[in-house]
Short mmCIF file of C-alpha atoms in Angstrom, two decimals:
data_model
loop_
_atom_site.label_atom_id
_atom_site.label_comp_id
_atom_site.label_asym_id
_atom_site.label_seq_id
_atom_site.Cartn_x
_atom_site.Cartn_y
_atom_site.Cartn_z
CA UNK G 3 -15.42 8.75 -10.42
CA UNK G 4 -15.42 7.97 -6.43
CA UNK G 5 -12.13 5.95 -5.61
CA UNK G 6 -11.31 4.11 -2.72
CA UNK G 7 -13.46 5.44 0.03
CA UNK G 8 -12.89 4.61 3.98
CA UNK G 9 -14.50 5.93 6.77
CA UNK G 10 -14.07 6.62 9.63
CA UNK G 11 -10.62 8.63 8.85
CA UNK G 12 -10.00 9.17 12.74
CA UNK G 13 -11.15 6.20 15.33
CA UNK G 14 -10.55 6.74 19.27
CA UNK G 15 -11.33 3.51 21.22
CA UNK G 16 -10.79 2.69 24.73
CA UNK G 17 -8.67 -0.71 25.85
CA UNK G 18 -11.15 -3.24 25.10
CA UNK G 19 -13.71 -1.83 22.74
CA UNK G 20 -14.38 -2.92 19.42
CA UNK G 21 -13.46 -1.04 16.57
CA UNK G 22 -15.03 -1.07 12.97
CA UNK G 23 -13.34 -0.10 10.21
CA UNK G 24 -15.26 -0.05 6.78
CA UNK G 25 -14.08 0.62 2.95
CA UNK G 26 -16.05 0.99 -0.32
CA UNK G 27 -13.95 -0.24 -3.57
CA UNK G 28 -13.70 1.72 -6.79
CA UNK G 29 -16.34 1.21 -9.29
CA UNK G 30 -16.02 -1.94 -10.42
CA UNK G 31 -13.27 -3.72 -8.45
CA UNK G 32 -14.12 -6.85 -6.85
CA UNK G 33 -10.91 -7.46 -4.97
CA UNK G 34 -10.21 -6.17 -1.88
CA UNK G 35 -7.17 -5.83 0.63
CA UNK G 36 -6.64 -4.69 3.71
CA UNK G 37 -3.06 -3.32 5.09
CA UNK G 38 -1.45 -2.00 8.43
CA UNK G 39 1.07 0.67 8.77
CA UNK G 40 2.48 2.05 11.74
CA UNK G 41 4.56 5.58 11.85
CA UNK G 42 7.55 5.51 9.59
CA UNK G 43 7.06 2.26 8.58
CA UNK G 44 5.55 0.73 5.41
CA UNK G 45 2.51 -1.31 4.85
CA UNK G 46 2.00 -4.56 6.08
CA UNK G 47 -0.67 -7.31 4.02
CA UNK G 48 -3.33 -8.17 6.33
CA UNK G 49 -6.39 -9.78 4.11
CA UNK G 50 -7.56 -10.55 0.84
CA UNK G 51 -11.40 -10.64 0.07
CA UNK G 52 -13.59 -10.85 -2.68
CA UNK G 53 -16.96 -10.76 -2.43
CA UNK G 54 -18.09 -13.15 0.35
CA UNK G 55 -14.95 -14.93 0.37
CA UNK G 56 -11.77 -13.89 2.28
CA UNK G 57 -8.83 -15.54 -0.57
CA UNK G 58 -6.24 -15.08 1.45
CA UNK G 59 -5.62 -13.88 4.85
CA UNK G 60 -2.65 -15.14 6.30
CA UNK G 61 -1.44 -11.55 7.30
CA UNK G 62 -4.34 -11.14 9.95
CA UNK G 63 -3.55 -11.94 13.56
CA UNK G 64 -6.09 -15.11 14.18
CA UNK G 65 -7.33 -13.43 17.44
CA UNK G 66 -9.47 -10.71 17.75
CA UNK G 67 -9.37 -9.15 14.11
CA UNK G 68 -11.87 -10.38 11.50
CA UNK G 69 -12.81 -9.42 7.35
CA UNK G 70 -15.90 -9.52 5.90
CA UNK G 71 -16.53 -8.34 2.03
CA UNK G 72 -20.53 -8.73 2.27
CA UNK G 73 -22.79 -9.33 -0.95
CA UNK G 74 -23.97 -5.73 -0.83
CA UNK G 75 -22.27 -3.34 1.34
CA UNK G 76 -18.48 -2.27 2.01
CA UNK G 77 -16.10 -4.22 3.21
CA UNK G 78 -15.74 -4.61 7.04
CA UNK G 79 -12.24 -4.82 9.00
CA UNK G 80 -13.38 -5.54 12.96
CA UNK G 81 -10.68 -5.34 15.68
CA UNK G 82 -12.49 -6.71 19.13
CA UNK G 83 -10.88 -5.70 22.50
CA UNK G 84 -8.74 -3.37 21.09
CA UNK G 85 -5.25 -2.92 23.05
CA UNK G 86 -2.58 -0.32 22.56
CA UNK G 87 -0.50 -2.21 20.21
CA UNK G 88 -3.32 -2.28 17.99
CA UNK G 89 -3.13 1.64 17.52
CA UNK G 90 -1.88 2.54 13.55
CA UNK G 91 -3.49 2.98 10.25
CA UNK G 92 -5.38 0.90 8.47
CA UNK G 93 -6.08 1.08 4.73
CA UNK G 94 -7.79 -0.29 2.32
CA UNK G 95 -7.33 -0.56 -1.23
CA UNK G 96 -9.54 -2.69 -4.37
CA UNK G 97 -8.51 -3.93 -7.59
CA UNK G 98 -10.23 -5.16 -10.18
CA UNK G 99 -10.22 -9.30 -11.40
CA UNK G 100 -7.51 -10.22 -12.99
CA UNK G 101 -3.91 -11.38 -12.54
CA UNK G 102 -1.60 -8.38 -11.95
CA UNK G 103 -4.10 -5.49 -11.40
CA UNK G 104 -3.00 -2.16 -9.79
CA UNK G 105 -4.48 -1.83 -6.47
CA UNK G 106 -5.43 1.72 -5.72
CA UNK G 107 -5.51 2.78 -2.03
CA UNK G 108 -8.24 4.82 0.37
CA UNK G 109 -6.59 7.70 2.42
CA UNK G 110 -7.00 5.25 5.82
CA UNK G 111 -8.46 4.72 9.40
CA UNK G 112 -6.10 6.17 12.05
CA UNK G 113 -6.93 4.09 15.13
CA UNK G 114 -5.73 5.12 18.18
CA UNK G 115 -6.46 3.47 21.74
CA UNK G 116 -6.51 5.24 24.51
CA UNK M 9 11.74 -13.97 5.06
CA UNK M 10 10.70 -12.26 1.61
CA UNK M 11 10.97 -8.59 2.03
CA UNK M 12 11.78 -5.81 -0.60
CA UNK M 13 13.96 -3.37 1.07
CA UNK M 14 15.69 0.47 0.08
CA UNK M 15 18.82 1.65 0.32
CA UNK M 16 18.68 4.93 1.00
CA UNK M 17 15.91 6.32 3.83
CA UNK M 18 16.01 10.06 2.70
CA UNK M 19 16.89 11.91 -0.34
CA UNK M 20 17.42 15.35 -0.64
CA UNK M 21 17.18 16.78 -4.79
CA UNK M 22 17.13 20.35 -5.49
CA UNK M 23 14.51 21.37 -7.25
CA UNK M 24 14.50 20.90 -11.41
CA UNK M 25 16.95 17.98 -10.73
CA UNK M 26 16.54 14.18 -11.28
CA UNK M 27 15.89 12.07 -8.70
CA UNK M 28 16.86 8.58 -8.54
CA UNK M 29 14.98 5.82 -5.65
CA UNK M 30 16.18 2.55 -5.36
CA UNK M 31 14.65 -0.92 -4.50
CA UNK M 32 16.02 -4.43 -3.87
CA UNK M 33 13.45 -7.31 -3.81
CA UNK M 34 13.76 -10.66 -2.52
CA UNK M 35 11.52 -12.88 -3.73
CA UNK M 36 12.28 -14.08 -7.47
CA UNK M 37 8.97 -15.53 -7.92
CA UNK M 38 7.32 -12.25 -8.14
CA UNK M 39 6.23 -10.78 -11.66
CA UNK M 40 4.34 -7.34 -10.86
CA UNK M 41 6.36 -4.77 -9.39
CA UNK M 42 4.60 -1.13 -8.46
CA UNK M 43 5.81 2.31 -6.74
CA UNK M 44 3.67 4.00 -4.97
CA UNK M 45 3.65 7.73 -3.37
CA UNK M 46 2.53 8.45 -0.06
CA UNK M 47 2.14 12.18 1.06
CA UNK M 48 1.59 12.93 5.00
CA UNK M 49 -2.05 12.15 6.21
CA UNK M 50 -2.78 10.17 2.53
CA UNK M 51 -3.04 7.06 1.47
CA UNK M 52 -0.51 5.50 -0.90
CA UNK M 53 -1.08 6.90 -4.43
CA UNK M 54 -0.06 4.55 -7.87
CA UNK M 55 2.58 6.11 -9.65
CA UNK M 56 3.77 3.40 -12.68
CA UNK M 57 4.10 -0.19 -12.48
CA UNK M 58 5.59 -2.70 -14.78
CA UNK M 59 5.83 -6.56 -15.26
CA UNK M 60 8.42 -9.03 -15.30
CA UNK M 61 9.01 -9.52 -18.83
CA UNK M 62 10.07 -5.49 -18.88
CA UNK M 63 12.80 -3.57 -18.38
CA UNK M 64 11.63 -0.62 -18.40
CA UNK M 65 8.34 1.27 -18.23
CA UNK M 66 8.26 5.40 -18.73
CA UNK M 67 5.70 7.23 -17.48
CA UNK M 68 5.27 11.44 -17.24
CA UNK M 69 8.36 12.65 -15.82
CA UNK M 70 8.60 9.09 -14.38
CA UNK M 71 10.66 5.96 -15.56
CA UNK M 72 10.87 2.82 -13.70
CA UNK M 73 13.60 -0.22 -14.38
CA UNK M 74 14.04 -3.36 -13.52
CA UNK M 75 16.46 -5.59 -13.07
CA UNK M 76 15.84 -9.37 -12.35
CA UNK M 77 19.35 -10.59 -12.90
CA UNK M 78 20.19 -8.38 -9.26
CA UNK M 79 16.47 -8.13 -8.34
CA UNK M 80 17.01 -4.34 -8.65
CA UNK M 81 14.23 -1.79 -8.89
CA UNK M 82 14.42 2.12 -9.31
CA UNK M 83 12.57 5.00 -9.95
CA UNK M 84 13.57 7.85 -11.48
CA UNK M 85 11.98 11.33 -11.32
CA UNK M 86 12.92 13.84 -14.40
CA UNK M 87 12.87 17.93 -13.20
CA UNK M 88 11.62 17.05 -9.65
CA UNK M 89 9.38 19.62 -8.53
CA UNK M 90 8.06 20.34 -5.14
CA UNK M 91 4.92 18.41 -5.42
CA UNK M 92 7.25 15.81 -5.24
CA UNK M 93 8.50 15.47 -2.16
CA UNK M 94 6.82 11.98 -0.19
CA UNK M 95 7.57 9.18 0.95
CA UNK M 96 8.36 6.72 -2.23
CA UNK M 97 7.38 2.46 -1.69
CA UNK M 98 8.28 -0.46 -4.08
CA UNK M 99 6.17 -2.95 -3.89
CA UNK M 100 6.66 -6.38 -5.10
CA UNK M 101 3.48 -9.01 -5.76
CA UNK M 102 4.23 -12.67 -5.45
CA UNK M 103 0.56 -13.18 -6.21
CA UNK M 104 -2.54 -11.38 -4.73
CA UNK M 105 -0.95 -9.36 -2.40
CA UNK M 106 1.85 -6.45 -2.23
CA UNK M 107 5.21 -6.57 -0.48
CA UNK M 108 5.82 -3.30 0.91
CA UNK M 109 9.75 -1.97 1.61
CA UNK M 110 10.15 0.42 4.04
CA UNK M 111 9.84 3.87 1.59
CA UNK M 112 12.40 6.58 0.63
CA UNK M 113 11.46 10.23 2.16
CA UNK M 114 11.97 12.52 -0.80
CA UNK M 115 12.81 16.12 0.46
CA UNK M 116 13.04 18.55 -2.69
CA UNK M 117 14.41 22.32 -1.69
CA UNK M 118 14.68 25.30 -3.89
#
């Protein structure tokens, strides 16, 4: 009973590569979110997606970062031309339909850009 | 703007004590309120939730109340054990989406 699974766990990118970030949801959640957290800090909302729709994704800066939630597939967060600032962790976390659900979290992407 | 916030960054509990983490919110419109524990390295891991129309939710060795007339959260941790220690978040859901405080740093020593 797989839960939240994201991979890669460690991501080094140079200034101005592109970095992929992908997440498979539980068995049988639909929903899916994507968060930020830097050191010390806790996590900031970035997207909302269900599949092949993003619901809600007024926490994602509108340049250079992008969400997909494909048909088949895991869910894809994309950061192009990375920059320093850009360096945290990023996790992921599904839920299933349904007003209210838990959302249960992966054990997140460290980015870091060199 | 809305933000759920802590009052207290660390919190030190000898072991086989209670522990007690605290949690304002801000935003009165939302009705799903979750804490979550997040160990070094992992990602945030459920620990109880409850709705608005609660008080009070108990859990194993876990209790969680609310209180909407101070927007008030706490957890509270019964015989805190080592495995314990983390970093503790509220999180608040105005719909679809969680509000994150800034987490609690439990430190539990013998």
């Amino acid at each position: 009973n797989a839960g939240v699974m994201q991979n890669p766990r460690h991501l080094v990118r140079r200034r101005g590569q592109e970095a992929r970030l992908r997440c498979s949801p539980m068995k049988g959640h639909s929903h899916v979110y994507w968060y930020r957290q830097l050191p010390e800090e806790g996590l900031k909302f970035m997207v909302y997606l269900q599949k092949e729709n993003i619901i809600d994704e007024s926490g994602m800066p509108k340049e250079r970062f992008s969400a997909e939630f494909p048909k088949e597939g895991p869910s894809i967060l994309r950061i192009q031309q990375v920059v320093r600032g850009d360096s945290a962790a990023y996790f992921c976390a599904s839920s299933q339909a349904g007003r209210n659900q838990p959302q249960h979290f992966g054990d997140g992407t460290r980015l870091s850009i060199l | 703007g809305e933000s759920v916030g802590l009052h207290l960054p660390t919190l030190s509990v000898q072991e086989g004590d209670n522990s007690i983490i605290n949690c304002a919110y801000s935003n009165s419109a939302s009705d799903y309120f979750i804490w979550y524990k997040q160990e070094s390295g992992k990602g945030p891991q459920f620990i109880i939730d409850i709705r608005s129309n609660m008080d009070k939710r108990q859990g194993q060795r876990v209790t969680v109340l609310l209180n909407k007339t101070v927007k008030h959260l706490s957890l509270q941790i019964a015989a805190t054990q080592p495995g314990d220690s983390a970093v503790y978040f509220c999180a608040e859901t105005p719909p679809d989406k969680l509000i994150f405080g800034t987490g609690t740093r439990l430190q539990v020593f013998p």
